Tab-separated table of C-alpha atoms in Angstrom:
chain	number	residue	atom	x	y	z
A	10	UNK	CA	0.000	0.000	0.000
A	11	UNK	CA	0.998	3.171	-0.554
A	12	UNK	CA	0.610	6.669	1.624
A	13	UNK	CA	2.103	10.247	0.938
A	14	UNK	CA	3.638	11.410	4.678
A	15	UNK	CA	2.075	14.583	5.585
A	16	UNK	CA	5.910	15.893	5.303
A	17	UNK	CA	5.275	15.537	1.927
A	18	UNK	CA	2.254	17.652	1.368
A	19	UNK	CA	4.149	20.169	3.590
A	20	UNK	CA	6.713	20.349	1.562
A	21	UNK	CA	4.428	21.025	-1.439
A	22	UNK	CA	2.689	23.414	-0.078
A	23	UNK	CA	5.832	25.967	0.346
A	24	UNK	CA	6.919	24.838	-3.138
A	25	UNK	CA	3.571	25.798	-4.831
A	26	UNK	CA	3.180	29.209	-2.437
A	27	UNK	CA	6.627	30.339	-3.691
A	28	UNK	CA	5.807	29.786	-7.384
A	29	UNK	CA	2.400	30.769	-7.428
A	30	UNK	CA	3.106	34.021	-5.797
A	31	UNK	CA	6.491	34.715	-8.101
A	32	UNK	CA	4.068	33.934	-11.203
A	33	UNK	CA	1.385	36.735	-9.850
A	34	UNK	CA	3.946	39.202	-9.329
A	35	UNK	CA	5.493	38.878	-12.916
A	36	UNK	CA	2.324	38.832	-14.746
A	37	UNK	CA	1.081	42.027	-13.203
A	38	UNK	CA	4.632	43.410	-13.401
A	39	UNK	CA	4.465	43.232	-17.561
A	40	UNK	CA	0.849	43.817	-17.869
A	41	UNK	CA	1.336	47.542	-15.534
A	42	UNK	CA	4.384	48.125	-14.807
A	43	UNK	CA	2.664	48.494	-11.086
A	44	UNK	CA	2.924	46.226	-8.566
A	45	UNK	CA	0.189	47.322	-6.471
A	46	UNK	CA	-2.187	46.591	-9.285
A	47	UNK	CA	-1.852	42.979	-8.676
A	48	UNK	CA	-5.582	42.824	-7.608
A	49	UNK	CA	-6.829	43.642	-11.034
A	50	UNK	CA	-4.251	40.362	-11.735
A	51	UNK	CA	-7.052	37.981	-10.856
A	52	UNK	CA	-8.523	36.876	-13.829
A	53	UNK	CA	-5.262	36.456	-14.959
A	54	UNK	CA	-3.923	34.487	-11.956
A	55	UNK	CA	-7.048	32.602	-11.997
A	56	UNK	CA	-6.058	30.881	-15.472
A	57	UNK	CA	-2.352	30.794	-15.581
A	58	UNK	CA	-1.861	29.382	-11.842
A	59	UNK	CA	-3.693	27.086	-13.174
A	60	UNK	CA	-1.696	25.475	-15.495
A	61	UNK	CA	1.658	26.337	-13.565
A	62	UNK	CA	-0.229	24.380	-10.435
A	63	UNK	CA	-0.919	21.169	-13.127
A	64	UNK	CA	2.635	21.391	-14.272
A	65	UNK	CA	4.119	21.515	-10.749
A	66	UNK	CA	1.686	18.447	-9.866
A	67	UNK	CA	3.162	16.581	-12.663
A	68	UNK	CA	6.865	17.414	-12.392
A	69	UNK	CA	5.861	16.361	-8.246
A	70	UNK	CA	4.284	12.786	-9.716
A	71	UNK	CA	7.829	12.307	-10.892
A	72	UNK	CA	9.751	12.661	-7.447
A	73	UNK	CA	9.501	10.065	-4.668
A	74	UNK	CA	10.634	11.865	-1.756
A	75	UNK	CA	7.772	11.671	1.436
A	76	UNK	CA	6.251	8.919	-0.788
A	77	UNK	CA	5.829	5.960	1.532
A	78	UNK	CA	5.343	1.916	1.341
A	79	UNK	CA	3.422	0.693	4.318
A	80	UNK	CA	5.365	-2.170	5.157
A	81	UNK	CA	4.288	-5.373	4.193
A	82	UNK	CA	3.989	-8.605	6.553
A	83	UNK	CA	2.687	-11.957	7.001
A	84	UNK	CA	-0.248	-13.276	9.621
A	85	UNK	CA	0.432	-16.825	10.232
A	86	UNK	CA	-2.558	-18.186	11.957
A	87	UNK	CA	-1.788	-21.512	13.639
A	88	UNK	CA	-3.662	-23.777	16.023
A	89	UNK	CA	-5.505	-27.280	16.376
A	90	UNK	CA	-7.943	-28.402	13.304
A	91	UNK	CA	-11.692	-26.634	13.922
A	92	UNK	CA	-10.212	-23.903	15.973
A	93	UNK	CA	-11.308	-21.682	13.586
A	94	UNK	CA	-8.362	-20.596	11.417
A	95	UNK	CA	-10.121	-20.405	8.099
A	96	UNK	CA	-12.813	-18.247	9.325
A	97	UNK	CA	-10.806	-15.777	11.105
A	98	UNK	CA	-8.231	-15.643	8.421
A	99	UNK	CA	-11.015	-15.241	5.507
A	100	UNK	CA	-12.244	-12.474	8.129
A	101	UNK	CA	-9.156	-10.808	8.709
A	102	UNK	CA	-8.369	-10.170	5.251
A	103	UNK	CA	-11.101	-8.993	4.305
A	104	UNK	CA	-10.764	-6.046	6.912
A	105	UNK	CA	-7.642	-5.383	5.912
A	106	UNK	CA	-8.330	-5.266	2.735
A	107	UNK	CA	-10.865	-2.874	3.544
A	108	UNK	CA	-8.100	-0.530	5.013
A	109	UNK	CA	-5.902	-0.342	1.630
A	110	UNK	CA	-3.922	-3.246	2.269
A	111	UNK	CA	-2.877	-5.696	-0.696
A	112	UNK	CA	-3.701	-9.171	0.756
A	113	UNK	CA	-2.946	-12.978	-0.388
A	114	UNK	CA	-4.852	-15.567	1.756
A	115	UNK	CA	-3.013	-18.569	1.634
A	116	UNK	CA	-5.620	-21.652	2.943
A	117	UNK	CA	-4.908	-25.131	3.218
A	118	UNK	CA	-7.970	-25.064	1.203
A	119	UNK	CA	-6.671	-23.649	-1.761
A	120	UNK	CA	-3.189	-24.100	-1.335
A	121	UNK	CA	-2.775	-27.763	-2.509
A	122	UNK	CA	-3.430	-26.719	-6.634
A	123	UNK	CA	-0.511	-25.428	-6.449
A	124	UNK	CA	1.243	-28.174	-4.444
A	125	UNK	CA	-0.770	-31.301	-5.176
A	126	UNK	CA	1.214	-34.318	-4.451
A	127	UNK	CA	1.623	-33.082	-0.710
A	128	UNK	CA	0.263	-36.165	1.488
A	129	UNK	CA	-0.196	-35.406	5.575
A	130	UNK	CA	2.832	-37.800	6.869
A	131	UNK	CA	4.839	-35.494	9.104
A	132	UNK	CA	7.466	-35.240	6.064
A	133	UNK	CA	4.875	-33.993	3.845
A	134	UNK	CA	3.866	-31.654	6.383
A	135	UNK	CA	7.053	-30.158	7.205
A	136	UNK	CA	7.918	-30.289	3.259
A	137	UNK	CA	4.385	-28.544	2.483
A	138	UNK	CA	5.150	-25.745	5.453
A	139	UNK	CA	7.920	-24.978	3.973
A	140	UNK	CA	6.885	-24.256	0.525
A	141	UNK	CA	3.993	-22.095	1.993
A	142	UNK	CA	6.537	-20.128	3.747
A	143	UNK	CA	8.582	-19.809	0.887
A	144	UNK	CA	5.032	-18.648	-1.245
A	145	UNK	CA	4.360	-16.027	1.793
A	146	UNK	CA	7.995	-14.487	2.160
A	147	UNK	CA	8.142	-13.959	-1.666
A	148	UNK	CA	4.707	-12.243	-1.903
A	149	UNK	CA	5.770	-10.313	1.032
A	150	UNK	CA	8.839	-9.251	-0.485
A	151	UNK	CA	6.885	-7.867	-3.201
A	152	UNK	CA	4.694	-5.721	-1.008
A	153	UNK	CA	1.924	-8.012	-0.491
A	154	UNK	CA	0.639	-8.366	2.982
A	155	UNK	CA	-0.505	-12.447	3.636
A	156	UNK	CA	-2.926	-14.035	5.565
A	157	UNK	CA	-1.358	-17.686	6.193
A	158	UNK	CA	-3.834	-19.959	8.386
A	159	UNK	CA	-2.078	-23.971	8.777
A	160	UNK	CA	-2.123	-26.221	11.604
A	161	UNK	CA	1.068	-25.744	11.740
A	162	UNK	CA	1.772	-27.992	14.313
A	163	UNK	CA	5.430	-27.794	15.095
A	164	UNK	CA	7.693	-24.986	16.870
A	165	UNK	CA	10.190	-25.962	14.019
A	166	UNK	CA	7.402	-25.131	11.452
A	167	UNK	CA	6.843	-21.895	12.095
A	168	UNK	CA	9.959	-20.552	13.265
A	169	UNK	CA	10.989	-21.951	9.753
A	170	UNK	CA	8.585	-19.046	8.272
A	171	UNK	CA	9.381	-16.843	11.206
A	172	UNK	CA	12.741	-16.727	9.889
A	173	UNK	CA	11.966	-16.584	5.956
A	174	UNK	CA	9.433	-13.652	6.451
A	175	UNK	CA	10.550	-10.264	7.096
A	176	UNK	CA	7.622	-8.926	9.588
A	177	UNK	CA	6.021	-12.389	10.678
A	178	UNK	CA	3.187	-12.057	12.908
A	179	UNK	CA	2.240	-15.374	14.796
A	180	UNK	CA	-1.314	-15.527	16.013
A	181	UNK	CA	-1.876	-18.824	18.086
A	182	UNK	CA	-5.851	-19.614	17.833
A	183	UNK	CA	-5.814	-21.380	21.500
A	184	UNK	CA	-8.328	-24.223	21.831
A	185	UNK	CA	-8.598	-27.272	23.578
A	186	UNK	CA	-9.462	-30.668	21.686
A	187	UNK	CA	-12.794	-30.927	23.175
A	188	UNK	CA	-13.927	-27.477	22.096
A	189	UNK	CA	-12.642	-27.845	18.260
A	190	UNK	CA	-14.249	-31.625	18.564
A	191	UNK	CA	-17.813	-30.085	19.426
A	192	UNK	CA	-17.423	-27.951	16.651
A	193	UNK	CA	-16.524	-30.546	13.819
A	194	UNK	CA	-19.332	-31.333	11.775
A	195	UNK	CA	-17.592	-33.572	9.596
A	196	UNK	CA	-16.685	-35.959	12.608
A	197	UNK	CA	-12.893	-35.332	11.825
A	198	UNK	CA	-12.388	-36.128	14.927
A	199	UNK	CA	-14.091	-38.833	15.400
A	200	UNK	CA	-12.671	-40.533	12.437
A	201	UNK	CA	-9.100	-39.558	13.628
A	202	UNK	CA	-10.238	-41.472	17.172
A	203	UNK	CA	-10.754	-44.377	15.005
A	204	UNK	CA	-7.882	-44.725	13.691
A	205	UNK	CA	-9.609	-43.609	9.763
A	206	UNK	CA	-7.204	-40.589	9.662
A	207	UNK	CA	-3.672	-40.656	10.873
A	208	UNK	CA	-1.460	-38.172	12.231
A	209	UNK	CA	-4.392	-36.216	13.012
A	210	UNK	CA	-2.955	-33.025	15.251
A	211	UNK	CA	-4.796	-33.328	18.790
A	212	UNK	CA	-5.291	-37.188	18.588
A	213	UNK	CA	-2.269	-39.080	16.705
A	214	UNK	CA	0.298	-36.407	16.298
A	215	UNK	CA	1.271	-33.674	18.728
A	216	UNK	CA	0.402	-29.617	18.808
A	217	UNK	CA	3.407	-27.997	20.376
A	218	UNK	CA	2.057	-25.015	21.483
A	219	UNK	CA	3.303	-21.343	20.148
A	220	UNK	CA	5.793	-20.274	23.186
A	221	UNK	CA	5.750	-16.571	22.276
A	222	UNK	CA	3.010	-15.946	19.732
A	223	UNK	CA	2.911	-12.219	18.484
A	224	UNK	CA	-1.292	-12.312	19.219
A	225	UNK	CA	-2.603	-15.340	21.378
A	226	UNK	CA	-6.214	-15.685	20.970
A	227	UNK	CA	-8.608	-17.573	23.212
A	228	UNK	CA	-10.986	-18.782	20.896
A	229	UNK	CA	-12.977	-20.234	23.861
A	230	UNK	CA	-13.451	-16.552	25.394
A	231	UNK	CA	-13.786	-14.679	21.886
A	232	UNK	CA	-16.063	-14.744	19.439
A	233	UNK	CA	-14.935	-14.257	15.513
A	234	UNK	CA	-15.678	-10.216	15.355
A	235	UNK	CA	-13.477	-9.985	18.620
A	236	UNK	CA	-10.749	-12.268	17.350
A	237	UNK	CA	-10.705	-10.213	13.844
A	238	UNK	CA	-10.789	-7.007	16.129
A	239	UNK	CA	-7.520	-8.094	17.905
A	240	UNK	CA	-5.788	-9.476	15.402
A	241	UNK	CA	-6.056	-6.286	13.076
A	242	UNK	CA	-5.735	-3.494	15.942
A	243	UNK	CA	-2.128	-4.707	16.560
A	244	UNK	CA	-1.209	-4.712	12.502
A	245	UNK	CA	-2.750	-0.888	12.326
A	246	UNK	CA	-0.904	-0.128	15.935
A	247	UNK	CA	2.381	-2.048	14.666
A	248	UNK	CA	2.629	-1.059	10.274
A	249	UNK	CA	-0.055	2.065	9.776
A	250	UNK	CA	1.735	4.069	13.227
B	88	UNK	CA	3.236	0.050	-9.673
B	89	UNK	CA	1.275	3.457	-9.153
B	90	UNK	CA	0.819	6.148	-11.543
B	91	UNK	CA	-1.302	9.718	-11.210
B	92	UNK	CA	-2.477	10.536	-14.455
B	93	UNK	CA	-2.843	13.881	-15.815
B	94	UNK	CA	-6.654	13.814	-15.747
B	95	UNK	CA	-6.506	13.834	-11.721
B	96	UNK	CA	-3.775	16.658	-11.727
B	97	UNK	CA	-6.246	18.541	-13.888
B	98	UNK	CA	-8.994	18.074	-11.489
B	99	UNK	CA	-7.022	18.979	-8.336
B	100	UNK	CA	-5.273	22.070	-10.408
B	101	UNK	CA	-8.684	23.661	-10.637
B	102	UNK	CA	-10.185	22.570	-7.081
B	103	UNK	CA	-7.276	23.897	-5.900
B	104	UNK	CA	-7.531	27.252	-7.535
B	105	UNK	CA	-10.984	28.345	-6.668
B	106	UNK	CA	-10.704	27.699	-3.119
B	107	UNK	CA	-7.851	29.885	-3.078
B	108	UNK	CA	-9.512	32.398	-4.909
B	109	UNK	CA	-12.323	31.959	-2.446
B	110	UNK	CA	-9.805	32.353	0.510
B	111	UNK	CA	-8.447	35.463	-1.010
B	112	UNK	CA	-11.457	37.157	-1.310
B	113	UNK	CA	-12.815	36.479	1.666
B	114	UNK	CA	-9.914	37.410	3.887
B	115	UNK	CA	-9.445	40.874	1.685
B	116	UNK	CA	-12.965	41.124	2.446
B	117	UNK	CA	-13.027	40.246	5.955
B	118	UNK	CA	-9.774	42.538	6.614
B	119	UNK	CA	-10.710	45.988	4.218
B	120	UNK	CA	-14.662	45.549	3.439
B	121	UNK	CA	-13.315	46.473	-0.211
B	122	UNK	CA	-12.782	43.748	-2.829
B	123	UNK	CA	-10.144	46.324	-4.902
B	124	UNK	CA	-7.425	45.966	-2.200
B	125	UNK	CA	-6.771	42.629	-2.825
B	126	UNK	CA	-2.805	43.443	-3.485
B	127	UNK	CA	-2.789	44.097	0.454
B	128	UNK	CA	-4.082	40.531	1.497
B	129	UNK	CA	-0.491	38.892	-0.393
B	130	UNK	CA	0.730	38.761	3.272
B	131	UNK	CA	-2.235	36.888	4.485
B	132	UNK	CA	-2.427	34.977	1.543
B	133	UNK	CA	0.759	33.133	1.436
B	134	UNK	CA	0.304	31.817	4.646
B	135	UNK	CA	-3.482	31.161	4.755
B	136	UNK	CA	-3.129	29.577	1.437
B	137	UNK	CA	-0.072	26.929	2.691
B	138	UNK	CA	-2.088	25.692	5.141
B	139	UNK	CA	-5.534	25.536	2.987
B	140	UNK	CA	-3.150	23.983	0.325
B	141	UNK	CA	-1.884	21.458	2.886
B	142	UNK	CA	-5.098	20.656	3.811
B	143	UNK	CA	-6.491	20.266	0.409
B	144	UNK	CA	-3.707	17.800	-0.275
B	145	UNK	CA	-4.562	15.708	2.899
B	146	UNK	CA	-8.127	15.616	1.251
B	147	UNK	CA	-7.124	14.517	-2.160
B	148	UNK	CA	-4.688	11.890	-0.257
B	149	UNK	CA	-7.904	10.206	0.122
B	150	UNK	CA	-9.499	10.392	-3.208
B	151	UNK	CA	-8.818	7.779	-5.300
B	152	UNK	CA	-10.043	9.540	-8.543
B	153	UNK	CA	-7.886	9.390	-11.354
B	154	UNK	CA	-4.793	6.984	-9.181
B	155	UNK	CA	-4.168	4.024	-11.457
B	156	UNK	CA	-2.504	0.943	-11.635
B	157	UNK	CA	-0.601	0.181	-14.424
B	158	UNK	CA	-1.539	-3.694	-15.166
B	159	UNK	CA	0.744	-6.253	-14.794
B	160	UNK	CA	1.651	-8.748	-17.061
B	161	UNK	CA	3.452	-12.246	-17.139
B	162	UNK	CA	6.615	-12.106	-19.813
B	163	UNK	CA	7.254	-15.906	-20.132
B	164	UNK	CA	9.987	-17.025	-22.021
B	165	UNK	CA	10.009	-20.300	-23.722
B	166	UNK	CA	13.229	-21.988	-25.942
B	167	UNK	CA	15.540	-25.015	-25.846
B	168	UNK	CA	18.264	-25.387	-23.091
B	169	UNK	CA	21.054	-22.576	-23.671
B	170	UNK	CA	18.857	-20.217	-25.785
B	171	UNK	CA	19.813	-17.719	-23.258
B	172	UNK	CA	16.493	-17.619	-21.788
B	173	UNK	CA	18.409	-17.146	-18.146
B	174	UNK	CA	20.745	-13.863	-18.943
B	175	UNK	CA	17.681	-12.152	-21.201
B	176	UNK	CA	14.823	-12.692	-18.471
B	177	UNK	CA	17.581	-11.513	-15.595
B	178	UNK	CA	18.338	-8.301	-18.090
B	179	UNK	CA	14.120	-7.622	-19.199
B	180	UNK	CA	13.342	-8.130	-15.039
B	181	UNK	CA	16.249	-4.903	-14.205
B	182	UNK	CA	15.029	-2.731	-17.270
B	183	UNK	CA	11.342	-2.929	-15.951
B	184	UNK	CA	12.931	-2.737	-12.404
B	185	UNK	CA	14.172	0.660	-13.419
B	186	UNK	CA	10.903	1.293	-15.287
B	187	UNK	CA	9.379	1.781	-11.682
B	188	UNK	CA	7.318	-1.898	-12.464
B	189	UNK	CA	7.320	-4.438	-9.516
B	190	UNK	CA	8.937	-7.659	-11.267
B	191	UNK	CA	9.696	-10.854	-9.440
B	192	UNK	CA	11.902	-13.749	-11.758
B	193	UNK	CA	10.702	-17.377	-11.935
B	194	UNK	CA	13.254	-18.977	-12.984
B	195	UNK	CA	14.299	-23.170	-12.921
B	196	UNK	CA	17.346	-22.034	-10.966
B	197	UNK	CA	15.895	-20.236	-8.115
B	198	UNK	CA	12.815	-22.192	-8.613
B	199	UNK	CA	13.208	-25.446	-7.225
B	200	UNK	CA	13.466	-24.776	-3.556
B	201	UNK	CA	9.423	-23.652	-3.556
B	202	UNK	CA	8.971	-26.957	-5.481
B	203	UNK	CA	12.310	-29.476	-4.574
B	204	UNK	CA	10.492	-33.017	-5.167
B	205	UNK	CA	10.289	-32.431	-8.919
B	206	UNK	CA	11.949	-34.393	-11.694
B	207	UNK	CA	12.662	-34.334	-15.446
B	208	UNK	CA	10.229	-37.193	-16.746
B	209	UNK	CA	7.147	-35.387	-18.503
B	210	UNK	CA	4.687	-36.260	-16.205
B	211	UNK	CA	7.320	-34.248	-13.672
B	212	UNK	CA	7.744	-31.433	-16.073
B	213	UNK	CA	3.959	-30.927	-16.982
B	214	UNK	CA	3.144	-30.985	-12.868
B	215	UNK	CA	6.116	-27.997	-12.619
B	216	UNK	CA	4.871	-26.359	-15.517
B	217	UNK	CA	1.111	-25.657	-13.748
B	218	UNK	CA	2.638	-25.275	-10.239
B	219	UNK	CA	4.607	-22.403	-11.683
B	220	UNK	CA	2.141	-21.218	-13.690
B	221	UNK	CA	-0.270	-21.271	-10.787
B	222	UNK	CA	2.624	-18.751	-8.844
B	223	UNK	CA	2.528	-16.415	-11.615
B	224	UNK	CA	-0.727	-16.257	-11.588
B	225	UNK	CA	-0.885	-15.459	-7.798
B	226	UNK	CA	1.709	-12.585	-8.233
B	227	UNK	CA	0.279	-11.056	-11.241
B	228	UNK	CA	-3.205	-11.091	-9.769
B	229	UNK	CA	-1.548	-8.807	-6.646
B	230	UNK	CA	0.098	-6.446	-8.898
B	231	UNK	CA	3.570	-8.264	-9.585
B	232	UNK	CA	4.754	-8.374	-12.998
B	233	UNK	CA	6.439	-11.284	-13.823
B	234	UNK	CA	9.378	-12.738	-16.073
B	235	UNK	CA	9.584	-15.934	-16.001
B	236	UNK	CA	12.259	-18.442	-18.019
B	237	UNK	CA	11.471	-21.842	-18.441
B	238	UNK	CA	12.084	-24.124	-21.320
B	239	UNK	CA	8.367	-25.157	-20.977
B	240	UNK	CA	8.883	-27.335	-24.385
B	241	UNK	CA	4.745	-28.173	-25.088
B	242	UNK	CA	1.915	-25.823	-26.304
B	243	UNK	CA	-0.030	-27.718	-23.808
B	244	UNK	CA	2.296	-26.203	-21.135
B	245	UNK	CA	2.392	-22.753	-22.779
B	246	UNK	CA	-1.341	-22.708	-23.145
B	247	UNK	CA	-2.241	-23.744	-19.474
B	248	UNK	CA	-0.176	-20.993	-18.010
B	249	UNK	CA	-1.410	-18.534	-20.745
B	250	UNK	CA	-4.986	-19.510	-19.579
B	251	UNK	CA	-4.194	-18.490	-15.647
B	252	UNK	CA	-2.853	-15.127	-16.624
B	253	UNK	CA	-4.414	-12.261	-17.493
B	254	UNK	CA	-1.796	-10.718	-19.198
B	255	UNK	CA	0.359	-13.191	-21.268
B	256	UNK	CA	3.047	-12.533	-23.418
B	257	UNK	CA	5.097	-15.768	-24.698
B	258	UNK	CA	8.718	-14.617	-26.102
B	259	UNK	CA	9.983	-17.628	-28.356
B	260	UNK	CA	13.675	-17.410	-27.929
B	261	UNK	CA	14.174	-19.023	-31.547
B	262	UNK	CA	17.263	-21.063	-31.830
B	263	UNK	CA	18.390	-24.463	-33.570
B	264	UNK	CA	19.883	-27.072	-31.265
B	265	UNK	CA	23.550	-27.022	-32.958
B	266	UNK	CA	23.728	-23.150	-32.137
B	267	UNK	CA	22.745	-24.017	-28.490
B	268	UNK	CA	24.927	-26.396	-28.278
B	269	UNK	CA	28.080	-24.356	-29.911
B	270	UNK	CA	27.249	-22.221	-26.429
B	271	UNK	CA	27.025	-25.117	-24.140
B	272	UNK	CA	30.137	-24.964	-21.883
B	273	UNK	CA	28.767	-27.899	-19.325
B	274	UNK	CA	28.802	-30.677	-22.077
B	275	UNK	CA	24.826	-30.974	-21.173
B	276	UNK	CA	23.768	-31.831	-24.656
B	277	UNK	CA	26.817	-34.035	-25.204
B	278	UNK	CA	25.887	-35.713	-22.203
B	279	UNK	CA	22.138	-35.761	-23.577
B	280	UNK	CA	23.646	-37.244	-26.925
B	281	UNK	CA	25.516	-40.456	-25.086
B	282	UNK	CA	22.125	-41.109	-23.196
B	283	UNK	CA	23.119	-39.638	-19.490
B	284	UNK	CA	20.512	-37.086	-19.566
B	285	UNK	CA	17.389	-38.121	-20.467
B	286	UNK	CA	14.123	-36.410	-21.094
B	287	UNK	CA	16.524	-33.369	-22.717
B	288	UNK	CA	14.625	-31.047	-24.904
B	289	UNK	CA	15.796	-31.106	-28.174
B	290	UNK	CA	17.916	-33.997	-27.925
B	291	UNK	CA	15.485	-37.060	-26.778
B	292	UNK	CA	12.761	-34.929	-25.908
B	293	UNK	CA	10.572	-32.660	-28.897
B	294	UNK	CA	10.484	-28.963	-28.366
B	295	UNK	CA	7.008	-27.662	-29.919
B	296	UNK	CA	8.356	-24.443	-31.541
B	297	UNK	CA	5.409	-21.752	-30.256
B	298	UNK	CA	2.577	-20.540	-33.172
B	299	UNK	CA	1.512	-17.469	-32.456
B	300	UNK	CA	3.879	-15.897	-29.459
B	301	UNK	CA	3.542	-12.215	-28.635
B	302	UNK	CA	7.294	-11.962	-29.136
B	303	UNK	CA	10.124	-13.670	-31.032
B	304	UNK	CA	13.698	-13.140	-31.214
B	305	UNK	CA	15.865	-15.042	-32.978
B	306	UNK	CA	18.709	-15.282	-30.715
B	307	UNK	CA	21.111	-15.898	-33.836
B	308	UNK	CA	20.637	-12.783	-35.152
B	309	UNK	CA	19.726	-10.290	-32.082
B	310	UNK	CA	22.550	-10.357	-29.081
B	311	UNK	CA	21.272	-9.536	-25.429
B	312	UNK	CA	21.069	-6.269	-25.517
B	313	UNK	CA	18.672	-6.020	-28.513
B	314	UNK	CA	16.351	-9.132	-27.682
B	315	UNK	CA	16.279	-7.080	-24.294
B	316	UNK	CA	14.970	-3.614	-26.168
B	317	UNK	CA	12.879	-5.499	-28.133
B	318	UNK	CA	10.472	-7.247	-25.355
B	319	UNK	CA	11.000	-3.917	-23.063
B	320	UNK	CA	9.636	-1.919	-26.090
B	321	UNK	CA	6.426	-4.344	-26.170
B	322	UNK	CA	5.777	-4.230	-22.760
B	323	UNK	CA	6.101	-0.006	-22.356
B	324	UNK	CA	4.005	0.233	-25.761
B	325	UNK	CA	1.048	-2.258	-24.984
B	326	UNK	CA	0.728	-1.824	-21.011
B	327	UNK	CA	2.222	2.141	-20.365
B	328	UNK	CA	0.107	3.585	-22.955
């Protein structure tokens, strides 16, 4: 996203006073001769300020100085399955997307076209982290903000990305298995219980919890509005100062 | 990347100038009663009108009216192994660079790490293929233009990625195999020849010379620097108007 600083207009503002006034004294200076005439200037003023304002504007589209790139970063929303990281993260982006904000959602959901042979063995899951990371640090690099939400179950995972990603903002969704399990619909859970899915986070394979998230949220004590709320107060307090 | 065009510095040039007009008037009529003494309000005017003009600039900072993106676009470049597709889509991504254009490369050297279980056979190459395509896609949909090199030897390939992005242009590096292979320092077609490569375009694998591609340079006739011009001068006449 891009912002002018208000040093910027500042700066403008002398640079157009100074010419605009300098242009009104020579026009009444070869019209009279008088410089105390300059009222009867106006009409005069009136058109060629005018153009010299549109020229100044475009010879000021040319020079970068006080133009500003809100920094980019990357909101990597981990925490068990059905603790509501797709929801939040569609929610999220939209509201910052809202404020100006370029934003990439990158979804287990729509991630694996562009990885498809990624199975859910722990090496496939450290192997498919790490191309998502790659995917979020170069979009970020390129000045768009992302909106990662993976299960993400290991420290090593995410401090992988952590370390990729320039501003990396980790927002732990904390749940515990019987909350997320009253919530699944699809009987996930269940199946995982029966042995139907394996390495199933919170039943065959272990969460290691965030030990220093940027944004911990309590998903048990907030509902999605608050959640969203949180999550995108700190990015405005922290990138838009 | 962001442009202002000259409709929107029209627009402001003339908001701008009646409310200073406006503040002129009504200060030298505020001040003296009498609209003739307008000469007398210059004092008042240069520093009312910075801080109306800084204002007014705040305001437009707003206003999206007439603030444009330039589109982006996805340059792929297509040709056997040693065509130079590497050097020319490294030398078209630092012209646009300098253009002011936000470019990421795709390239099969830098490439691999996003993707590192892929192999040569053409079930491997055509899986590649759409996962890159699928990237440049992402990017150019968020603003990124993109160059990307690949030898991407089938019109099926060429097609599929063509069909993701919204702004395609294929450059056909044009070259016959003996040229590339005059070039070819690390023995790779030799090795192709005696059977240790396999799969290698040109060699024991077809190249489908492109039909109808935006752009072709015949790299026999055009060195760097003029294949470079050549795809740079396509790009600033169809997208910077």
């Amino acid at each position: 996203m891009i912002v002018e600083t208000k040093k910027r207009s500042l700066v403008k503002a002398f640079s157009w006073r100074i010419l605009a006034t300098l242009t009104t004294i020579l026009i009444v200076y070869l019209v009279f001769h008088n410089l105390k005439l300059a009222s009867i200037a106006g009409g005069f003023e009136f058109i060629a300020k005018i153009i010299v304002y549109f020229i100044h504007e475009r010879v000021w589209n040319k020079i970068r100085f006080g133009k500003e790139e809100i920094e980019p970063f990357v909101i990597w929303i981990t925490g068990l399955p059905l603790s509501g990281k797709t929801t939040i993260g569609d929610e999220v982006a939209e509201r910052l997307k809202k404020v100006g904000f370029r934003v990439e959602r990158l979804d287990g959901r729509d991630i694996r076209k562009l990885f498809p042979k990624t199975g859910f063995s722990q090496e496939d899951r450290i192997v498919h982290n790490e191309r998502v990371a790659h995917l979020a640090s170069i979009l970020e690099r390129n000045g768009i903000c992302v909106v990662a939400s993976f299960v993400s179950p290991y420290e090593e995972m995410r401090s992988f990305a952590r370390g990729l990603c320039k501003n990396f903002v980790e927002v732990y969704l904390k749940c515990d298995v019987e909350t997320c399990e009253k919530r699944d619909r699809e009987g996930l859970y269940e199946r995982a219980r029966r042995g139907e899915i394996k390495n199933f986070t919170g039943i065959s394979d272990p969460y290691e919890e965030p030990v220093d998230p940027e944004i911990m949220v309590d998903v048990r004590k907030m509902n999605i509005g608050e959640a969203t709320d949180k999550i995108v107060g700190y990015v405005k307090r922290r990138f838009l100062r």
